[in-house]
Amino acid sequence: METSGRIASTPDTLEFTVENVEKALHQLYYDPNIENKNLAQKWLMQAQVSPQAWQFCWALLSPDKVPEIQYFGASALHTKISRYWGDIPTDQYESLKSQLFSQIACFSSGSKMVLTRLCVALASLALNTMPEAWPGAVAEMVRVFQEEGGGVDGRARCLALLELLTVLPEEFHTSRLPQYRKGQVRGALGREWGSVCPLLQQLLRRADSPGAVKARVLRCLSSWVMLDVPLNESESLVHDCFSALPDPELFDTAVEAIVNAISQPDSQRYVNTLLKLVPLVLALQEQLREAVQGGDMETCHGICRIVVTLGENHSRTLLEQVDHWQSFLALVNMIMFCTGIPGHYPVNETTSSLTLTFWYTLQDEIMSFESERQAVYLQVYRPVYFQLVDVLLHKAQFPSDQEYASWSSDEKEQFRIYRVDISDTLMYVYEMLGAELLSNLYEKLGRLLTNTEQPTSWQHTEALLYGFQSIAETIDVNYSDVIPGLIGLIPRININNVQLADTVMFTIGALAEWLADHPVMLSSVLPLVLQALGNPDLSVSSVSTLKKICRECKYDLPPYASNIVAVSQEVLIKQIHKTSQCMWLMQALGFLLSALPVEEILRNLHSLITPYIQQLEKLADETPNPSNKLAIIHILGLLSNLFTTLDISKQDDESGEGSAPPVKTTPPPPGPNPVVVVLQQVFALIQTVLSQWLNDSQVVEAVCAIFEKSVKTLLHDFAPMVSQLSEMLGQMYSTIPQASALDLTRQMVHIFASQTDHFPPIKALFELVTSVTLSIFQQGPRDHPDIVDSFMQLQAQALKRKPDLFLSESLDVKAVFHCGILSLKFPEAPTVKSTCLFFTELLPHCSDVPPVARVVQEDGKVLIQALLEGIGGGVSRSLMDQFAEVLFSMNKNCFSLLTLWLKEALQPPGFPSMRLTPEQKENFSQQILRERVNKRRVKDIVKEFTLVCRGLHGTEYAAEY
């Protein structure tokens, strides 16, 4: 310790004494310098676990110390007892226990935070000694604190005892006891409930018990029921909790205790006890109504938690008590009241959201009965669920415009999420109510829109539409006979508000699949969507709806195509939408154009793209700067999004988005593909842009994206471009290598490498980018993990699609192999994963690609050493599965060599870890060599071995692994 009273910069040499601990604590709490604070904290953590802690912790608890110092002493005691129990000799248990008892007695009228830490320390001691070394621990605690004496008043002693009893189960839940001990101790604690329950009852029922004592009793009950105390054994105490609810001081803790007691998994066994609780819960209705009228949100929330917990956890049990069906129905109606509680969520109430899960649970239970019983329950509960729909749609209504304008952005966001939860609930309820629900909503909407007597609020209309949209978005409504009527009603809606307009748009979008089957109705809704496109406030809803319609109904849209293109062009030119909506709009136009005759596609493409091409020509001549860079990336993005969806061949929609190319079900029309025509026209311009911006990875990425999206969509139709694109990619990559160019090369290899006509340009490109990347490796690849990652993926793809590429004399297979070895040691996990993929693709070709066989034979041992180094601790444990796959592949494809390499590589002492014995290495080697079929087993062997290497075997880290 320095004379200035600060922890020295090399605190390791400091003795762990009372004086030094006090100085370090002073530094931690009061030194303004954050580095000094951190230094002090580090030193104090070491002090806490040192053998000297036993000496200084008692001294720090001395009555003349300040609470912060006493607190550290108590914490150190708890740390020693809970984490280093094995260090305490058995003959010291008794003295440690009595010292703790007397300290708790001293602090019962002292600092609350120190008292709690001491109680936690004694609780930890009890858990470590019960039931053998300290049988009847809880009974003894109760006895010790009930005895008079020590100059401590009865109330303080009582509160200290309750604190101790409260922290005991909490400490059990967080303790590090081994699993077998946990079971023993849980059993012992369960047997001790007999000592706790009468004490709690007595204190709760005594008229003269102070409020603070009763609150502590309720907290203690909460803590004990979490140990799965049987509900019938805590029944009378739970009833007492209900009696405590009218007392505002005890309300929160009583709610917590009731909720914890009835949500224990075991509680459903005690049917009679649960049935007795139902009338107690129903009796809370008066208190709930008063709270609602008085605007007391906390009380509403608490009572609602109790009702919902009983309903959610025990709906099955209570449904099965057929004789009591009316009381359960009353409980369900009480939950309905909570769902429909007056006021707008989250500003005037926060209760209704708690109830939504209950309705899922009740529905699941009803639908899980066999059909006869289900029919009986549905008779009672279908009307309840129809009422629920009305309540939910009422709750989903927006407040008045004036009120909504006064909400904070956070409140608006919470309300949005709440409406999504309501939408999900409606969708779920549809499973029970079926088509009748849609008819019901349709009738209400019809009455609302055709009623000329009463003016309707837009909020009411919007909520009903929102209900439709919630269901139509995810459920196939094609069979529904009300949708034509709904589509007919939509144009009658007086859209005078952004929220209503948004919902109208999303509802039309949700019906896009239905419109594809009923194209005659398109003319009713398309004008609305095109009109909305011009409103920036409706950007997301109008563009996403148009995109859905263009995707689902493209073969019915040719009559409307010129109009859609014209409106889209206009909003794009006026820059009404943000970048991402502009991209969606281009995708929509891609879908739309796909269904037109080729000459019309070309004509539309010409008018659509020409303004952007002219802008791009202008930008290409300017000196690069940040604003024209954004404009270039925007235009390139528009083109690549258009080409993502512009596909003139009809595809099998079921083909998914896997790695295999989609299935083309009809051949494309003769002649070049329109996308290829456009790309060939702008190719020279793109080269000009590139020459200006080769240094900028974002621009290069945007250029590559155009071609990558086009290749993915067009597949073999892209063929006419292969040669010139390969040449351009080669030039780009040779000048300034970028990962995006390698990714595009990989895409080309994937589709065209196995075609004889395209093999020469693909081969030349592959060899060129490989040789350029090899020179990056020579100069030091550490600054380019993205390039290394993409390079490894490219090599893996080449081996998978066209291993002949590795037969070329121009390809240095040995150098590529050694790049792989280097890449295995990169700190970036994605790069290492891609490298492992490369090796698992490479090794099977030992048999059919002589250059690969040669390099593996000569340098396979280096690969084994690199893998073992990683497993030994060189790379993250999360990558062990990938390392195991490479080992498995070596075992399958070069077994005899692997036997030799493993033996040689594991020979040096201390490799791959100082923690390994020669026997453990030998055992690992034998296990690996035995497994040539079961890959899962190899992964387990590697995981086990890496834990041993890292010194984590048998630790809690290993348990999580």
Short mmCIF file of C-alpha atoms in Angstrom, two decimals, residues 504-796:
data_model
loop_
_atom_site.label_atom_id
_atom_site.label_comp_id
_atom_site.label_asym_id
_atom_site.label_seq_id
_atom_site.Cartn_x
_atom_site.Cartn_y
_atom_site.Cartn_z
CA VAL A 504 -56.67 -0.20 -45.96
CA MET A 505 -53.39 -0.72 -47.86
CA PHE A 506 -52.20 -3.59 -45.65
CA THR A 507 -55.65 -5.23 -45.91
CA ILE A 508 -55.47 -5.11 -49.73
CA GLY A 509 -51.92 -6.52 -49.52
CA ALA A 510 -53.13 -9.35 -47.28
CA LEU A 511 -55.72 -10.24 -49.95
CA ALA A 512 -53.18 -10.36 -52.84
CA GLU A 513 -53.38 -14.17 -53.16
CA TRP A 514 -57.19 -14.00 -53.19
CA LEU A 515 -57.00 -11.32 -55.92
CA ALA A 516 -54.82 -13.67 -58.01
CA ASP A 517 -57.73 -16.15 -57.98
CA HIS A 518 -60.33 -13.41 -58.58
CA PRO A 519 -58.57 -11.01 -60.97
CA VAL A 520 -61.82 -9.31 -61.95
CA MET A 521 -61.70 -7.50 -58.58
CA LEU A 522 -58.29 -5.93 -59.28
CA SER A 523 -59.91 -2.93 -60.93
CA SER A 524 -61.65 -2.05 -57.61
CA VAL A 525 -58.49 -1.81 -55.53
CA LEU A 526 -55.56 -1.01 -57.85
CA PRO A 527 -56.54 2.67 -58.27
CA LEU A 528 -56.47 3.06 -54.45
CA VAL A 529 -52.99 1.57 -54.23
CA LEU A 530 -51.61 3.68 -57.09
CA GLN A 531 -53.10 6.80 -55.55
CA ALA A 532 -51.52 5.97 -52.17
CA LEU A 533 -48.09 5.57 -53.84
CA GLY A 534 -47.94 9.33 -54.19
CA ASN A 535 -48.31 9.93 -50.44
CA PRO A 536 -45.00 9.80 -48.52
CA ASP A 537 -46.90 9.03 -45.26
CA LEU A 538 -48.17 5.78 -46.82
CA SER A 539 -44.80 4.82 -48.26
CA VAL A 540 -44.29 1.46 -46.51
CA SER A 541 -47.90 0.22 -46.78
CA SER A 542 -48.53 1.28 -50.39
CA VAL A 543 -45.22 0.02 -51.80
CA SER A 544 -45.35 -3.32 -49.96
CA THR A 545 -48.97 -3.82 -51.11
CA LEU A 546 -48.10 -3.06 -54.73
CA LYS A 547 -45.17 -5.49 -54.51
CA LYS A 548 -47.46 -8.25 -53.16
CA ILE A 549 -50.02 -7.62 -55.93
CA CYS A 550 -47.33 -7.61 -58.64
CA ARG A 551 -45.84 -10.85 -57.27
CA GLU A 552 -49.12 -12.75 -56.82
CA CYS A 553 -51.18 -11.37 -59.73
CA LYS A 554 -48.51 -10.65 -62.39
CA TYR A 555 -50.22 -12.75 -65.10
CA ASP A 556 -53.43 -10.70 -64.67
CA LEU A 557 -51.75 -7.31 -64.62
CA PRO A 558 -50.75 -6.70 -68.30
CA PRO A 559 -53.88 -4.52 -68.91
CA TYR A 560 -52.81 -2.27 -66.01
CA ALA A 561 -49.05 -2.44 -66.65
CA SER A 562 -48.55 0.88 -68.45
CA ASN A 563 -50.50 2.71 -65.73
CA ILE A 564 -48.53 1.03 -62.90
CA VAL A 565 -45.20 1.78 -64.61
CA ALA A 566 -46.19 5.41 -65.26
CA VAL A 567 -47.25 6.06 -61.62
CA SER A 568 -44.14 4.28 -60.30
CA GLN A 569 -41.87 6.31 -62.57
CA GLU A 570 -43.49 9.50 -61.43
CA VAL A 571 -43.04 8.77 -57.69
CA LEU A 572 -39.45 7.62 -58.30
CA ILE A 573 -38.62 10.83 -60.17
CA LYS A 574 -40.27 12.96 -57.49
CA GLN A 575 -38.23 11.04 -54.86
CA ILE A 576 -41.28 10.55 -52.65
CA HIS A 577 -39.98 7.33 -51.06
CA LYS A 578 -36.95 6.45 -48.96
CA THR A 579 -34.23 4.22 -50.41
CA SER A 580 -35.58 0.87 -49.16
CA GLN A 581 -39.10 1.57 -50.50
CA CYS A 582 -37.59 2.58 -53.88
CA MET A 583 -35.86 -0.82 -53.94
CA TRP A 584 -39.16 -2.62 -53.14
CA LEU A 585 -40.87 -0.63 -55.86
CA MET A 586 -38.25 -1.79 -58.38
CA GLN A 587 -38.82 -5.39 -57.28
CA ALA A 588 -42.57 -4.88 -57.80
CA LEU A 589 -41.89 -3.60 -61.34
CA GLY A 590 -39.63 -6.60 -61.98
CA PHE A 591 -42.51 -8.97 -61.12
CA LEU A 592 -44.90 -6.91 -63.23
CA LEU A 593 -42.69 -6.80 -66.34
CA SER A 594 -41.94 -10.55 -66.15
CA ALA A 595 -45.41 -11.38 -67.43
CA LEU A 596 -45.32 -9.06 -70.47
CA PRO A 597 -44.23 -9.96 -74.03
CA VAL A 598 -40.48 -9.43 -74.54
CA GLU A 599 -40.83 -6.37 -76.81
CA GLU A 600 -43.08 -4.69 -74.22
CA ILE A 601 -40.63 -5.52 -71.44
CA LEU A 602 -37.86 -3.89 -73.48
CA ARG A 603 -39.98 -0.82 -74.20
CA ASN A 604 -40.90 -0.40 -70.51
CA LEU A 605 -37.33 -1.06 -69.41
CA HIS A 606 -36.13 1.60 -71.81
CA SER A 607 -38.48 4.28 -70.43
CA LEU A 608 -37.93 3.18 -66.84
CA ILE A 609 -34.14 2.94 -66.88
CA THR A 610 -33.12 5.67 -69.35
CA PRO A 611 -33.36 8.58 -66.84
CA TYR A 612 -31.15 6.65 -64.43
CA ILE A 613 -28.64 5.71 -67.15
CA GLN A 614 -28.37 9.39 -68.13
CA GLN A 615 -27.87 10.34 -64.49
CA LEU A 616 -25.24 7.62 -64.11
CA GLU A 617 -23.38 8.85 -67.24
CA LYS A 618 -23.28 12.32 -65.72
CA LEU A 619 -22.08 10.98 -62.36
CA ALA A 620 -19.40 8.85 -64.04
CA ASP A 621 -17.79 12.01 -65.43
CA GLU A 622 -17.69 13.79 -62.07
CA THR A 623 -14.81 13.67 -59.61
CA PRO A 624 -15.65 11.11 -56.92
CA ASN A 625 -17.13 12.65 -53.72
CA PRO A 626 -19.43 11.37 -50.92
CA SER A 627 -22.70 12.76 -52.36
CA ASN A 628 -22.24 11.40 -55.90
CA LYS A 629 -21.12 8.08 -54.37
CA LEU A 630 -24.52 7.76 -52.64
CA ALA A 631 -26.33 8.63 -55.89
CA ILE A 632 -24.32 5.97 -57.80
CA ILE A 633 -25.00 3.28 -55.16
CA HIS A 634 -28.71 4.22 -55.22
CA ILE A 635 -28.98 3.84 -59.02
CA LEU A 636 -27.02 0.57 -59.04
CA GLY A 637 -29.31 -0.66 -56.22
CA LEU A 638 -32.41 0.18 -58.24
CA LEU A 639 -31.08 -1.82 -61.19
CA SER A 640 -30.12 -4.86 -59.13
CA ASN A 641 -33.52 -4.91 -57.36
CA LEU A 642 -35.29 -4.71 -60.71
CA PHE A 643 -33.21 -7.60 -62.07
CA THR A 644 -33.79 -9.67 -58.89
CA THR A 645 -37.43 -10.25 -59.82
CA LEU A 646 -37.52 -9.77 -63.60
CA ASP A 647 -37.78 -13.37 -64.76
CA ILE A 648 -39.52 -14.17 -68.04
CA SER A 649 -39.49 -17.96 -67.63
CA LYS A 650 -42.32 -19.42 -65.54
CA GLN A 651 -40.90 -21.01 -62.42
CA ASP A 652 -42.15 -23.74 -60.20
CA ASP A 653 -43.07 -21.72 -57.10
CA GLU A 654 -42.45 -24.63 -54.77
CA SER A 655 -38.75 -24.73 -55.47
CA GLY A 656 -37.86 -22.76 -52.31
CA GLU A 657 -34.72 -20.75 -51.85
CA GLY A 658 -32.18 -23.48 -51.18
CA SER A 659 -28.73 -23.65 -52.70
CA ALA A 660 -30.00 -25.58 -55.74
CA PRO A 661 -31.16 -23.41 -58.65
CA PRO A 662 -34.96 -23.00 -58.89
CA VAL A 663 -36.77 -25.28 -61.33
CA LYS A 664 -37.78 -23.62 -64.61
CA THR A 665 -41.00 -25.23 -65.75
CA THR A 666 -41.35 -23.66 -69.20
CA PRO A 667 -38.60 -22.59 -71.58
CA PRO A 668 -38.13 -18.85 -71.96
CA PRO A 669 -39.17 -17.17 -75.21
CA PRO A 670 -36.56 -17.30 -78.01
CA GLY A 671 -34.01 -14.51 -78.37
CA PRO A 672 -31.85 -12.84 -75.76
CA ASN A 673 -33.26 -12.23 -72.29
CA PRO A 674 -34.36 -8.58 -71.77
CA VAL A 675 -32.15 -8.27 -68.68
CA VAL A 676 -29.14 -9.40 -70.72
CA VAL A 677 -30.04 -6.88 -73.46
CA VAL A 678 -30.07 -4.05 -70.89
CA LEU A 679 -26.90 -5.25 -69.17
CA GLN A 680 -25.06 -5.39 -72.49
CA GLN A 681 -26.20 -1.84 -73.27
CA VAL A 682 -24.99 -0.44 -69.93
CA PHE A 683 -21.90 -2.63 -69.62
CA ALA A 684 -19.47 -0.02 -70.91
CA LEU A 685 -21.00 2.62 -68.62
CA ILE A 686 -20.66 0.32 -65.59
CA GLN A 687 -16.99 -0.22 -66.53
CA THR A 688 -16.50 3.57 -66.63
CA VAL A 689 -18.10 3.97 -63.18
CA LEU A 690 -15.90 1.17 -61.88
CA SER A 691 -12.72 2.69 -63.21
CA GLN A 692 -13.49 5.83 -61.15
CA TRP A 693 -14.52 3.97 -57.99
CA LEU A 694 -12.38 0.83 -57.90
CA ASN A 695 -11.00 1.86 -54.52
CA ASP A 696 -14.42 2.00 -52.94
CA SER A 697 -15.67 -1.38 -51.69
CA GLN A 698 -19.30 -0.19 -51.43
CA VAL A 699 -19.48 0.87 -55.08
CA VAL A 700 -17.71 -2.33 -56.19
CA GLU A 701 -20.19 -4.28 -54.06
CA ALA A 702 -23.13 -2.47 -55.67
CA VAL A 703 -21.79 -3.28 -59.18
CA CYS A 704 -21.25 -6.92 -58.28
CA ALA A 705 -24.75 -7.07 -56.78
CA ILE A 706 -26.32 -6.18 -60.15
CA PHE A 707 -24.64 -9.12 -61.84
CA GLU A 708 -25.03 -11.49 -58.88
CA LYS A 709 -28.80 -10.84 -58.69
CA SER A 710 -29.10 -11.21 -62.45
CA VAL A 711 -27.15 -14.47 -62.50
CA LYS A 712 -29.28 -15.87 -59.66
CA THR A 713 -32.52 -14.97 -61.42
CA LEU A 714 -31.57 -15.76 -65.02
CA LEU A 715 -29.38 -18.80 -64.37
CA HIS A 716 -28.38 -20.20 -67.78
CA ASP A 717 -30.08 -17.33 -69.64
CA PHE A 718 -27.20 -15.20 -68.40
CA ALA A 719 -24.85 -17.19 -70.69
CA PRO A 720 -24.25 -14.43 -73.30
CA MET A 721 -22.67 -12.26 -70.61
CA VAL A 722 -20.32 -14.87 -69.12
CA SER A 723 -17.32 -14.04 -71.25
CA GLN A 724 -17.35 -10.23 -70.90
CA LEU A 725 -18.28 -10.35 -67.19
CA SER A 726 -15.45 -12.83 -66.51
CA GLU A 727 -13.03 -10.48 -68.23
CA MET A 728 -14.28 -7.43 -66.30
CA LEU A 729 -14.18 -9.29 -62.97
CA GLY A 730 -10.61 -10.39 -63.65
CA GLN A 731 -9.52 -6.81 -64.41
CA MET A 732 -11.34 -5.46 -61.35
CA TYR A 733 -9.87 -8.00 -59.00
CA SER A 734 -6.35 -7.67 -60.43
CA THR A 735 -6.40 -3.90 -59.89
CA ILE A 736 -7.94 -3.79 -56.38
CA PRO A 737 -9.08 -7.09 -54.86
CA GLN A 738 -12.51 -6.96 -53.14
CA ALA A 739 -14.47 -9.77 -51.48
CA SER A 740 -17.62 -8.99 -53.48
CA ALA A 741 -15.78 -9.82 -56.75
CA LEU A 742 -14.84 -13.25 -55.33
CA ASP A 743 -18.46 -13.85 -54.27
CA LEU A 744 -19.67 -13.08 -57.79
CA THR A 745 -16.96 -15.36 -59.22
CA ARG A 746 -18.23 -18.12 -56.91
CA GLN A 747 -21.76 -17.62 -58.25
CA MET A 748 -20.45 -17.91 -61.84
CA VAL A 749 -18.47 -21.07 -60.99
CA HIS A 750 -21.61 -22.52 -59.38
CA ILE A 751 -23.75 -22.06 -62.49
CA PHE A 752 -21.40 -22.12 -65.48
CA ALA A 753 -18.21 -24.06 -64.62
CA SER A 754 -19.69 -27.41 -65.60
CA GLN A 755 -20.80 -26.18 -69.06
CA THR A 756 -18.31 -26.92 -71.83
CA ASP A 757 -18.92 -23.63 -73.71
CA HIS A 758 -18.29 -21.49 -70.65
CA PHE A 759 -15.51 -23.48 -69.05
CA PRO A 760 -12.61 -21.56 -70.71
CA PRO A 761 -13.58 -18.01 -69.49
CA ILE A 762 -14.58 -19.36 -66.03
CA LYS A 763 -11.30 -21.31 -65.80
CA ALA A 764 -9.27 -18.24 -66.78
CA LEU A 765 -11.13 -16.08 -64.22
CA PHE A 766 -10.75 -18.69 -61.47
CA GLU A 767 -7.01 -19.02 -62.09
CA LEU A 768 -6.53 -15.26 -62.22
CA VAL A 769 -8.35 -14.47 -58.94
CA THR A 770 -6.59 -17.41 -57.28
CA SER A 771 -3.15 -16.17 -58.31
CA VAL A 772 -3.98 -12.56 -57.23
CA THR A 773 -5.21 -13.82 -53.85
CA LEU A 774 -2.08 -15.96 -53.40
CA SER A 775 0.02 -12.84 -53.77
CA ILE A 776 -2.13 -11.15 -51.05
CA PHE A 777 -1.26 -14.10 -48.81
CA GLN A 778 2.43 -13.55 -49.53
CA GLN A 779 2.17 -9.88 -48.54
CA GLY A 780 0.21 -10.65 -45.34
CA PRO A 781 -3.52 -11.42 -45.44
CA ARG A 782 -4.39 -10.41 -41.84
CA ASP A 783 -5.91 -7.08 -42.93
CA HIS A 784 -8.31 -8.79 -45.33
CA PRO A 785 -10.33 -11.42 -43.43
CA ASP A 786 -13.33 -10.79 -45.73
CA ILE A 787 -11.22 -11.57 -48.85
CA VAL A 788 -9.78 -14.69 -47.20
CA ASP A 789 -13.29 -15.82 -46.21
CA SER A 790 -14.69 -15.33 -49.74
CA PHE A 791 -11.59 -16.94 -51.28
CA MET A 792 -12.01 -20.08 -49.19
CA GLN A 793 -15.71 -20.26 -50.12
CA LEU A 794 -14.78 -19.88 -53.80
CA GLN A 795 -12.22 -22.71 -53.62
CA ALA A 796 -14.76 -24.95 -51.84
#
